[in-house]
mmCIF file of C-alpha atoms in Angstrom:
data_model
loop_
_atom_site.group_PDB
_atom_site.id
_atom_site.type_symbol
_atom_site.label_atom_id
_atom_site.label_comp_id
_atom_site.label_asym_id
_atom_site.label_seq_id
_atom_site.Cartn_x
_atom_site.Cartn_y
_atom_site.Cartn_z
ATOM 1 C CA MET A 1 -10.692 -8.019 36.690
ATOM 2 C CA ALA A 2 -7.971 -9.177 34.379
ATOM 3 C CA SER A 3 -8.713 -11.417 31.454
ATOM 4 C CA SER A 4 -6.593 -13.064 28.815
ATOM 5 C CA ALA A 5 -7.066 -14.668 25.427
ATOM 6 C CA THR A 6 -4.782 -16.983 23.545
ATOM 7 C CA LEU A 7 -4.837 -17.160 19.753
ATOM 8 C CA TYR A 8 -3.648 -20.314 18.008
ATOM 9 C CA LEU A 9 -3.443 -20.109 14.242
ATOM 10 C CA SER A 10 -1.602 -23.278 13.366
ATOM 11 C CA PRO A 11 -0.419 -26.579 14.796
ATOM 12 C CA SER A 12 2.810 -26.234 16.720
ATOM 13 C CA THR A 13 4.588 -28.425 14.228
ATOM 14 C CA THR A 14 4.074 -25.936 11.397
ATOM 15 C CA ARG A 15 6.840 -23.460 10.603
ATOM 16 C CA PHE A 16 6.624 -20.411 8.364
ATOM 17 C CA SER A 17 9.203 -17.988 7.060
ATOM 18 C CA SER A 18 8.896 -14.330 8.003
ATOM 19 C CA LYS A 19 8.979 -13.515 4.299
ATOM 20 C CA ASN A 20 5.302 -14.486 4.121
ATOM 21 C CA TYR A 21 4.017 -11.967 6.654
ATOM 22 C CA PRO A 22 5.338 -9.396 9.155
ATOM 23 C CA SER A 23 8.175 -10.898 11.120
ATOM 24 C CA SER A 24 7.173 -8.801 14.111
ATOM 25 C CA LEU A 25 4.469 -11.393 14.813
ATOM 26 C CA SER A 26 7.166 -13.681 16.127
ATOM 27 C CA ARG A 27 7.635 -11.350 19.056
ATOM 28 C CA PHE A 28 4.191 -12.252 20.356
ATOM 29 C CA PRO A 29 4.488 -15.328 22.608
ATOM 30 C CA GLN A 30 1.488 -17.157 21.134
ATOM 31 C CA PHE A 31 3.179 -17.154 17.731
ATOM 32 C CA ARG A 32 6.677 -18.250 18.716
ATOM 33 C CA GLN A 33 5.936 -21.942 18.472
ATOM 34 C CA PHE A 34 5.325 -21.839 14.733
ATOM 35 C CA LEU A 35 7.325 -18.925 13.389
ATOM 36 C CA ALA A 36 10.804 -19.263 11.968
ATOM 37 C CA ILE A 37 12.476 -15.925 11.494
ATOM 38 C CA LYS A 38 14.710 -15.904 8.454
ATOM 39 C CA ALA A 39 15.566 -12.492 7.172
ATOM 40 C CA SER A 40 17.032 -12.822 3.708
ATOM 41 C CA ALA A 41 17.709 -10.404 0.905
ATOM 42 C CA THR A 42 19.045 -10.297 -2.615
ATOM 43 C CA LEU A 43 21.390 -7.468 -3.468
ATOM 44 C CA TYR A 44 20.673 -4.957 -6.209
ATOM 45 C CA ASP A 45 22.322 -1.747 -7.277
ATOM 46 C CA SER A 46 19.803 1.084 -7.164
ATOM 47 C CA LYS A 47 19.890 3.275 -10.242
ATOM 48 C CA VAL A 48 20.497 6.977 -9.833
ATOM 49 C CA SER A 49 17.951 9.110 -11.646
ATOM 50 C CA THR A 50 19.315 11.725 -14.013
ATOM 51 C CA ALA A 51 16.177 13.840 -13.759
ATOM 52 C CA ASP A 52 16.614 17.263 -12.164
ATOM 53 C CA LYS A 53 14.307 17.377 -9.151
ATOM 54 C CA SER A 54 15.666 20.541 -7.545
ATOM 55 C CA SER A 55 12.919 22.729 -8.995
ATOM 56 C CA ILE A 56 10.013 20.549 -7.842
ATOM 57 C CA PRO A 57 8.243 22.248 -4.924
ATOM 58 C CA LEU A 58 6.308 20.253 -2.346
ATOM 59 C CA LYS A 59 2.873 21.482 -1.339
ATOM 60 C CA THR A 60 1.025 19.804 1.522
ATOM 61 C CA GLY A 61 -2.635 20.025 2.408
ATOM 62 C CA ILE A 62 -5.530 18.625 4.419
ATOM 63 C CA TRP A 63 -8.789 17.446 2.871
ATOM 64 C CA GLN A 64 -11.820 16.900 5.092
ATOM 65 C CA TRP A 65 -13.459 13.536 4.473
ATOM 66 C CA LYS A 66 -17.019 13.218 5.760
ATOM 67 C CA PHE A 67 -17.794 9.675 6.863
ATOM 68 C CA ASN A 68 -20.577 8.466 9.172
ATOM 69 C CA ASP A 69 -21.098 11.946 10.627
ATOM 70 C CA ASN A 70 -17.362 12.261 11.260
ATOM 71 C CA SER A 71 -14.925 14.692 9.705
ATOM 72 C CA VAL A 72 -11.586 13.022 9.044
ATOM 73 C CA LYS A 73 -8.501 15.052 8.177
ATOM 74 C CA ILE A 74 -6.785 13.480 5.172
ATOM 75 C CA TYR A 75 -3.179 14.421 4.479
ATOM 76 C CA TYR A 76 -1.969 14.831 0.906
ATOM 77 C CA GLU A 77 0.993 16.213 -1.019
ATOM 78 C CA GLU A 78 1.232 17.838 -4.433
ATOM 79 C CA HIS A 79 4.299 17.771 -6.662
ATOM 80 C CA ASN A 80 4.203 20.188 -9.578
ATOM 81 C CA ARG A 81 6.852 21.938 -11.651
ATOM 82 C CA GLU A 82 7.078 25.688 -11.212
ATOM 83 C CA ASN A 83 6.098 27.845 -14.183
ATOM 84 C CA SER A 84 4.554 24.868 -15.901
ATOM 85 C CA GLU A 85 0.858 24.230 -16.436
ATOM 86 C CA PRO A 86 0.287 20.464 -16.130
ATOM 87 C CA CYS A 87 -1.812 18.733 -18.731
ATOM 88 C CA LYS A 88 -2.506 15.525 -16.846
ATOM 89 C CA ASN A 89 -2.692 14.365 -13.254
ATOM 90 C CA ILE A 90 -1.350 11.346 -11.420
ATOM 91 C CA LEU A 91 -2.736 10.106 -8.112
ATOM 92 C CA MET A 92 -0.230 8.007 -6.165
ATOM 93 C CA ILE A 93 -1.618 5.813 -3.390
ATOM 94 C CA PRO A 94 0.594 4.158 -0.748
ATOM 95 C CA THR A 95 0.682 0.459 -0.054
ATOM 96 C CA ILE A 96 -1.583 -0.422 2.875
ATOM 97 C CA SER A 97 0.467 -1.570 5.867
ATOM 98 C CA ASP A 98 1.000 -0.690 9.513
ATOM 99 C CA VAL A 99 3.631 1.873 8.430
ATOM 100 C CA SER A 100 1.950 3.155 5.257
ATOM 101 C CA THR A 101 2.915 6.723 4.322
ATOM 102 C CA VAL A 102 3.053 9.173 1.417
ATOM 103 C CA GLU A 103 6.824 9.152 1.874
ATOM 104 C CA GLU A 104 7.126 5.916 -0.095
ATOM 105 C CA TRP A 105 6.082 7.690 -3.327
ATOM 106 C CA ARG A 106 7.932 11.021 -2.945
ATOM 107 C CA SER A 107 11.053 10.166 -4.928
ATOM 108 C CA VAL A 108 9.038 8.647 -7.775
ATOM 109 C CA ALA A 109 6.750 11.686 -7.868
ATOM 110 C CA LYS A 110 9.657 14.116 -8.050
ATOM 111 C CA ASP A 111 11.378 12.041 -10.735
ATOM 112 C CA ILE A 112 8.366 11.859 -13.059
ATOM 113 C CA VAL A 113 7.253 15.463 -12.580
ATOM 114 C CA ALA A 114 10.782 16.724 -13.302
ATOM 115 C CA ARG A 115 11.046 14.979 -16.666
ATOM 116 C CA ASN A 116 10.825 16.938 -19.880
ATOM 117 C CA GLY A 117 8.454 15.185 -22.243
ATOM 118 C CA LYS A 118 5.450 15.741 -24.457
ATOM 119 C CA VAL A 119 3.134 15.821 -21.440
ATOM 120 C CA ASN A 120 3.578 17.788 -18.231
ATOM 121 C CA TRP A 121 2.594 15.846 -15.131
ATOM 122 C CA ARG A 122 1.292 16.871 -11.736
ATOM 123 C CA ALA A 123 1.436 14.256 -8.961
ATOM 124 C CA THR A 124 -0.724 14.046 -5.847
ATOM 125 C CA ILE A 125 0.061 11.548 -3.078
ATOM 126 C CA VAL A 126 -2.596 10.874 -0.448
ATOM 127 C CA ASP A 127 -2.486 9.083 2.897
ATOM 128 C CA TRP A 128 -5.217 6.589 3.705
ATOM 129 C CA PRO A 129 -7.600 7.358 6.581
ATOM 130 C CA GLY A 130 -6.187 5.686 9.669
ATOM 131 C CA LEU A 131 -2.646 5.638 8.269
ATOM 132 C CA GLY A 132 0.295 7.927 7.561
ATOM 133 C CA TYR A 133 -0.318 11.537 8.569
ATOM 134 C CA SER A 134 -4.104 11.361 8.208
ATOM 135 C CA ASP A 135 -6.469 11.166 11.188
ATOM 136 C CA ARG A 136 -6.898 7.700 12.711
ATOM 137 C CA PRO A 137 -10.412 7.434 14.136
ATOM 138 C CA LYS A 138 -11.701 4.174 15.605
ATOM 139 C CA PHE A 139 -13.757 3.060 12.607
ATOM 140 C CA GLU A 140 -14.706 -0.479 11.634
ATOM 141 C CA TYR A 141 -12.225 -0.475 8.760
ATOM 142 C CA ASN A 142 -12.715 -2.844 5.834
ATOM 143 C CA ALA A 143 -12.117 -2.872 2.076
ATOM 144 C CA ASP A 144 -15.453 -1.162 1.382
ATOM 145 C CA VAL A 145 -14.580 1.741 3.698
ATOM 146 C CA MET A 146 -11.225 2.204 1.981
ATOM 147 C CA GLU A 147 -12.838 2.030 -1.452
ATOM 148 C CA LYS A 148 -15.456 4.581 -0.420
ATOM 149 C CA PHE A 149 -12.711 6.929 0.723
ATOM 150 C CA LEU A 150 -10.853 6.707 -2.592
ATOM 151 C CA VAL A 151 -14.010 7.175 -4.641
ATOM 152 C CA GLU A 152 -14.999 10.281 -2.686
ATOM 153 C CA PHE A 153 -11.475 11.693 -2.650
ATOM 154 C CA MET A 154 -11.374 11.430 -6.432
ATOM 155 C CA ASN A 155 -14.923 12.581 -7.168
ATOM 156 C CA ALA A 156 -15.778 15.176 -4.505
ATOM 157 C CA PRO A 157 -16.312 18.755 -5.760
ATOM 158 C CA ASP A 158 -13.775 20.012 -3.212
ATOM 159 C CA SER A 159 -11.195 17.317 -3.960
ATOM 160 C CA PRO A 160 -7.606 18.571 -4.338
ATOM 161 C CA ILE A 161 -7.435 16.574 -7.571
ATOM 162 C CA SER A 162 -8.674 18.652 -10.468
ATOM 163 C CA TYR A 163 -9.500 16.514 -13.478
ATOM 164 C CA SER A 164 -12.242 15.657 -15.934
ATOM 165 C CA ASP A 165 -13.413 12.180 -16.910
ATOM 166 C CA ASN A 166 -10.609 9.939 -18.149
ATOM 167 C CA GLU A 167 -7.942 12.500 -17.263
ATOM 168 C CA LEU A 168 -6.471 10.900 -14.151
ATOM 169 C CA VAL A 169 -3.752 8.252 -14.025
ATOM 170 C CA ILE A 170 -3.488 6.208 -10.831
ATOM 171 C CA PHE A 171 -0.400 4.505 -9.409
ATOM 172 C CA GLY A 172 -1.133 2.200 -6.479
ATOM 173 C CA GLY A 173 1.025 -0.129 -4.417
ATOM 174 C CA GLY A 174 -0.043 -3.436 -2.875
ATOM 175 C CA HIS A 175 -3.710 -3.553 -1.835
ATOM 176 C CA ALA A 176 -4.199 0.037 -3.031
ATOM 177 C CA ALA A 177 -3.905 -1.022 -6.669
ATOM 178 C CA THR A 178 -6.471 -3.793 -6.271
ATOM 179 C CA ILE A 179 -8.941 -1.544 -4.444
ATOM 180 C CA VAL A 180 -8.670 1.073 -7.205
ATOM 181 C CA LEU A 181 -9.204 -1.502 -9.939
ATOM 182 C CA ARG A 182 -12.185 -2.965 -8.090
ATOM 183 C CA ALA A 183 -13.723 0.517 -7.937
ATOM 184 C CA ALA A 184 -13.040 0.994 -11.662
ATOM 185 C CA LYS A 185 -14.705 -2.338 -12.428
ATOM 186 C CA ARG A 186 -17.783 -1.075 -10.573
ATOM 187 C CA ASN A 187 -17.701 2.195 -12.557
ATOM 188 C CA LEU A 188 -17.206 4.166 -9.344
ATOM 189 C CA VAL A 189 -14.054 5.816 -10.697
ATOM 190 C CA LYS A 190 -12.912 6.423 -14.266
ATOM 191 C CA PRO A 191 -9.121 6.589 -14.459
ATOM 192 C CA SER A 192 -7.410 6.942 -17.814
ATOM 193 C CA ALA A 193 -4.768 4.359 -16.843
ATOM 194 C CA VAL A 194 -3.669 2.389 -13.782
ATOM 195 C CA ALA A 195 -0.270 1.080 -12.707
ATOM 196 C CA ALA A 196 -0.377 -1.699 -10.113
ATOM 197 C CA VAL A 197 2.980 -1.770 -8.328
ATOM 198 C CA ALA A 198 3.648 -5.032 -6.468
ATOM 199 C CA PRO A 199 -0.134 -5.634 -6.321
ATOM 200 C CA THR A 200 -1.550 -7.751 -3.493
ATOM 201 C CA TRP A 201 -5.009 -8.809 -2.362
ATOM 202 C CA ALA A 202 -4.546 -10.958 0.783
ATOM 203 C CA GLY A 203 -3.544 -9.706 4.227
ATOM 204 C CA PRO A 204 -0.529 -11.110 6.111
ATOM 205 C CA LEU A 205 -2.426 -13.806 8.022
ATOM 206 C CA PRO A 206 -4.965 -14.945 5.379
ATOM 207 C CA ILE A 207 -2.289 -15.379 2.708
ATOM 208 C CA VAL A 208 -0.498 -17.835 5.013
ATOM 209 C CA PHE A 209 -3.245 -19.531 7.028
ATOM 210 C CA GLY A 210 -6.254 -19.311 4.716
ATOM 211 C CA ARG A 211 -9.807 -18.131 5.333
ATOM 212 C CA ASP A 212 -11.854 -21.076 6.586
ATOM 213 C CA SER A 213 -14.431 -20.419 9.306
ATOM 214 C CA ASN A 214 -12.121 -21.633 12.051
ATOM 215 C CA MET A 215 -9.351 -19.261 11.019
ATOM 216 C CA GLU A 216 -11.771 -16.362 10.546
ATOM 217 C CA SER A 217 -12.877 -16.804 14.167
ATOM 218 C CA ARG A 218 -9.286 -16.622 15.332
ATOM 219 C CA TYR A 219 -8.617 -13.562 13.210
ATOM 220 C CA GLY A 220 -11.633 -11.940 14.816
ATOM 221 C CA LEU A 221 -10.268 -12.672 18.283
ATOM 222 C CA LEU A 222 -6.911 -11.134 17.426
ATOM 223 C CA ARG A 223 -8.564 -8.118 15.788
ATOM 224 C CA ASP A 224 -10.841 -7.460 18.766
ATOM 225 C CA THR A 225 -7.907 -7.750 21.145
ATOM 226 C CA LEU A 226 -5.823 -5.267 19.142
ATOM 227 C CA ARG A 227 -8.705 -2.782 19.147
ATOM 228 C CA ALA A 228 -9.401 -3.112 22.868
ATOM 229 C CA PRO A 229 -8.304 -0.432 25.372
ATOM 230 C CA ALA A 230 -5.086 -1.060 27.306
ATOM 231 C CA VAL A 231 -4.437 -4.658 26.254
ATOM 232 C CA GLY A 232 -4.756 -3.619 22.606
ATOM 233 C CA TRP A 233 -1.957 -1.090 22.935
ATOM 234 C CA MET A 234 0.174 -3.630 24.790
ATOM 235 C CA MET A 235 -0.214 -6.206 22.033
ATOM 236 C CA TYR A 236 0.273 -3.592 19.306
ATOM 237 C CA ASN A 237 3.524 -2.472 20.930
ATOM 238 C CA VAL A 238 4.761 -6.064 20.875
ATOM 239 C CA LEU A 239 3.679 -6.882 17.328
ATOM 240 C CA VAL A 240 4.271 -3.609 15.503
ATOM 241 C CA SER A 241 5.199 -0.507 17.447
ATOM 242 C CA ASN A 242 8.840 -1.111 18.300
ATOM 243 C CA GLU A 243 11.939 -0.362 16.282
ATOM 244 C CA LYS A 244 13.296 -3.915 16.274
ATOM 245 C CA ALA A 245 10.035 -5.300 14.899
ATOM 246 C CA ILE A 246 9.888 -2.654 12.166
ATOM 247 C CA GLN A 247 13.506 -3.229 11.183
ATOM 248 C CA SER A 248 12.904 -6.974 11.048
ATOM 249 C CA GLN A 249 9.932 -6.464 8.728
ATOM 250 C CA TYR A 250 11.858 -4.214 6.375
ATOM 251 C CA GLU A 251 14.908 -6.454 6.238
ATOM 252 C CA SER A 252 12.971 -9.696 5.769
ATOM 253 C CA HIS A 253 10.303 -8.872 3.190
ATOM 254 C CA VAL A 254 9.542 -5.167 2.707
ATOM 255 C CA TYR A 255 12.942 -4.368 1.163
ATOM 256 C CA ALA A 256 15.042 -6.686 -1.001
ATOM 257 C CA ASP A 257 18.387 -5.368 0.237
ATOM 258 C CA SER A 258 18.819 -5.026 3.994
ATOM 259 C CA LYS A 259 21.565 -2.456 3.386
ATOM 260 C CA ASN A 260 18.875 -0.048 2.180
ATOM 261 C CA VAL A 261 17.101 -0.147 5.548
ATOM 262 C CA THR A 262 18.510 2.995 7.144
ATOM 263 C CA PRO A 263 18.091 4.245 10.729
ATOM 264 C CA GLY A 264 16.185 7.224 9.326
ATOM 265 C CA ILE A 265 13.566 4.979 7.718
ATOM 266 C CA ILE A 266 13.096 2.987 10.917
ATOM 267 C CA GLU A 267 12.778 6.135 13.044
ATOM 268 C CA SER A 268 10.237 7.636 10.642
ATOM 269 C CA ARG A 269 8.086 4.498 10.546
ATOM 270 C CA TYR A 270 8.329 3.993 14.297
ATOM 271 C CA ALA A 271 7.007 7.520 14.833
ATOM 272 C CA LEU A 272 3.998 6.701 12.643
ATOM 273 C CA THR A 273 3.124 3.716 14.832
ATOM 274 C CA LYS A 274 2.967 5.995 17.887
ATOM 275 C CA ARG A 275 0.304 8.307 16.494
ATOM 276 C CA LYS A 276 -3.077 8.321 18.226
ATOM 277 C CA GLY A 277 -5.308 5.550 16.870
ATOM 278 C CA ALA A 278 -2.427 3.903 15.018
ATOM 279 C CA ARG A 279 -3.504 0.316 15.722
ATOM 280 C CA TYR A 280 -7.000 0.273 14.190
ATOM 281 C CA VAL A 281 -6.184 -0.070 10.484
ATOM 282 C CA PRO A 282 -3.298 -2.521 11.084
ATOM 283 C CA ALA A 283 -5.694 -4.699 13.106
ATOM 284 C CA ALA A 284 -7.993 -4.858 10.082
ATOM 285 C CA PHE A 285 -5.203 -5.321 7.537
ATOM 286 C CA LEU A 286 -3.381 -8.053 9.451
ATOM 287 C CA THR A 287 -6.546 -10.143 9.756
ATOM 288 C CA GLY A 288 -7.824 -9.717 6.200
ATOM 289 C CA LEU A 289 -10.629 -7.174 6.581
ATOM 290 C CA LEU A 290 -8.977 -4.875 4.039
ATOM 291 C CA ASP A 291 -8.696 -7.603 1.409
ATOM 292 C CA PRO A 292 -10.637 -6.420 -1.682
ATOM 293 C CA VAL A 293 -11.146 -9.998 -2.936
ATOM 294 C CA LYS A 294 -11.092 -13.464 -1.376
ATOM 295 C CA SER A 295 -9.345 -15.556 -4.024
ATOM 296 C CA ARG A 296 -6.943 -15.451 -6.951
ATOM 297 C CA GLU A 297 -9.880 -16.082 -9.275
ATOM 298 C CA GLU A 298 -11.595 -12.901 -8.058
ATOM 299 C CA PHE A 299 -8.275 -11.056 -8.317
ATOM 300 C CA LEU A 300 -7.860 -12.036 -11.970
ATOM 301 C CA GLU A 301 -11.506 -11.270 -12.714
ATOM 302 C CA ILE A 302 -11.045 -7.623 -11.713
ATOM 303 C CA PHE A 303 -8.362 -7.192 -14.369
ATOM 304 C CA ALA A 304 -10.294 -9.185 -16.962
ATOM 305 C CA ALA A 305 -13.379 -7.004 -16.494
ATOM 306 C CA LEU A 306 -11.338 -3.955 -17.529
ATOM 307 C CA GLU A 307 -10.016 -5.510 -20.745
ATOM 308 C CA GLY A 308 -10.070 -2.915 -23.524
ATOM 309 C CA LYS A 309 -11.338 -0.167 -21.220
ATOM 310 C CA ILE A 310 -8.148 1.251 -19.704
ATOM 311 C CA PRO A 311 -4.437 0.438 -20.025
ATOM 312 C CA ILE A 312 -3.142 -1.409 -16.963
ATOM 313 C CA LEU A 313 0.515 -1.869 -16.083
ATOM 314 C CA VAL A 314 1.433 -4.589 -13.591
ATOM 315 C CA MET A 315 4.821 -4.226 -11.946
ATOM 316 C CA SER A 316 6.025 -7.391 -10.235
ATOM 317 C CA THR A 317 9.190 -7.491 -8.135
ATOM 318 C CA ALA A 318 12.123 -9.872 -8.185
ATOM 319 C CA ASN A 319 12.211 -10.545 -4.448
ATOM 320 C CA SER A 320 8.668 -10.372 -3.144
ATOM 321 C CA PRO A 321 7.704 -13.006 -0.555
ATOM 322 C CA LYS A 322 6.959 -16.318 -2.258
ATOM 323 C CA ARG A 323 3.186 -16.256 -1.844
ATOM 324 C CA SER A 324 2.831 -12.586 -2.776
ATOM 325 C CA LYS A 325 5.010 -13.021 -5.852
ATOM 326 C CA ALA A 326 2.912 -15.972 -6.995
ATOM 327 C CA GLU A 327 -0.159 -13.712 -7.034
ATOM 328 C CA MET A 328 1.699 -10.980 -8.931
ATOM 329 C CA ASP A 329 3.093 -13.414 -11.482
ATOM 330 C CA ALA A 330 -0.368 -14.905 -12.048
ATOM 331 C CA LEU A 331 -1.113 -11.612 -13.822
ATOM 332 C CA LYS A 332 1.556 -12.153 -16.466
ATOM 333 C CA GLY A 333 -0.319 -12.566 -19.728
ATOM 334 C CA ALA A 334 -3.655 -12.313 -17.912
ATOM 335 C CA LYS A 335 -6.669 -10.770 -19.594
ATOM 336 C CA GLY A 336 -6.905 -7.040 -18.934
ATOM 337 C CA VAL A 337 -3.186 -6.584 -18.241
ATOM 338 C CA SER A 338 -1.778 -4.326 -20.959
ATOM 339 C CA LYS A 339 1.830 -4.607 -19.865
ATOM 340 C CA PHE A 340 3.729 -6.703 -17.319
ATOM 341 C CA VAL A 341 7.232 -5.857 -16.090
ATOM 342 C CA GLU A 342 9.504 -6.918 -13.258
ATOM 343 C CA VAL A 343 11.682 -4.542 -11.242
ATOM 344 C CA PRO A 344 14.122 -5.044 -8.371
ATOM 345 C CA GLY A 345 12.656 -4.943 -4.889
ATOM 346 C CA ALA A 346 10.191 -6.725 -2.642
ATOM 347 C CA LEU A 347 6.911 -5.284 -1.316
ATOM 348 C CA LEU A 348 7.908 -1.605 -1.478
ATOM 349 C CA PRO A 349 9.916 -1.122 -4.699
ATOM 350 C CA GLN A 350 8.728 2.473 -5.179
ATOM 351 C CA GLU A 351 10.596 3.448 -2.022
ATOM 352 C CA GLU A 352 13.604 1.141 -2.198
ATOM 353 C CA PHE A 353 14.302 1.459 -5.937
ATOM 354 C CA PRO A 354 12.490 4.669 -6.964
ATOM 355 C CA SER A 355 14.584 5.281 -10.085
ATOM 356 C CA SER A 356 13.836 1.841 -11.541
ATOM 357 C CA VAL A 357 10.145 2.169 -10.726
ATOM 358 C CA ALA A 358 9.924 5.734 -12.065
ATOM 359 C CA GLU A 359 11.605 4.680 -15.310
ATOM 360 C CA GLU A 360 9.043 1.939 -15.954
ATOM 361 C CA LEU A 361 6.127 4.155 -14.953
ATOM 362 C CA TYR A 362 7.279 7.010 -17.160
ATOM 363 C CA ARG A 363 7.715 4.640 -20.100
ATOM 364 C CA PHE A 364 4.131 3.464 -19.516
ATOM 365 C CA LEU A 365 2.963 7.089 -19.537
ATOM 366 C CA GLN A 366 4.842 7.805 -22.758
ATOM 367 C CA GLU A 367 3.331 4.763 -24.447
ATOM 368 C CA ASN A 368 -0.212 5.807 -23.589
ATOM 369 C CA PHE A 369 -0.176 9.626 -23.609
ATOM 370 C CA GLU A 370 1.553 10.945 -26.705
ATOM 371 C CA THR A 371 -0.448 14.138 -27.255
ATOM 372 C CA GLN A 372 1.574 17.345 -27.114
ATOM 373 C CA CYS A 373 0.301 19.833 -24.525
#
């Protein structure tokens, strides 16, 4: 027996720009009546790093995460200079999205590790469970599950990250930064410093349509449909897993300059959306289940609670979507924020403008870690 469900999120007279949430939603018939697709970009010249990265080897590995009697293979990469004993470690965590991957941090990792300074750095990049090259089991994903993963990845005796208390710097993009800081506020992790790159806290639909009980019911309907057999894959293929939808996302709000969206990037991200179990985390992210807080007030409170405890860099971007940028800019001068800078880019500056991002991150490291190895 066939069944169908229609999701209405807004009156038909309402129109929204694709810069507020993934433009691929407009490809789903129920959304066409209130979506206006306007891909726009501001042009920037990407800086070319002068750091020599040729000697930075890439080591990949799999860490087994035990969760609810399941063993989940977690993919990670290590970037470390040859013939150099690192003094401090950096954990780089990708932005949560339907095409999240360690690849977004690779250029930044190589840049920072290759630099000759007072401190030698070793960088580890890890894929989230359910995303990138990690396993994608059918869990009930939410912000608490993602936080639990990070806490255990950092603290487990067999973790690939080798560090003592207060000897780990964390760079996180988007929701990743907020989840890390929430865990630090709860004393579940003890980083020595955190850089929040284009930090976000609200998923694509909640940031536009809000979180009242009526909307939450509709999000639940969409989420359940995306997770369902057969029809879930059909909807996922329409919303996310097609090259035109991915390109539209990148050109409208993920990147600032559409000229930087290459065929290679689209092919790589498209392949990620075809991996087994690929739709489960995006279903949670899209509908707000991965949001670590529910309001700007809670967002600011996380930073305020860490005032004087650890240095925190906030990196806003010049061309983030309007609503996302408003949340980033609310952190300028906020309690707990040690330093606030703006770089070119939109929601993924570490991938689009890695040299600019690496320069600011390395300056932050220099300002806070002056001890000679």
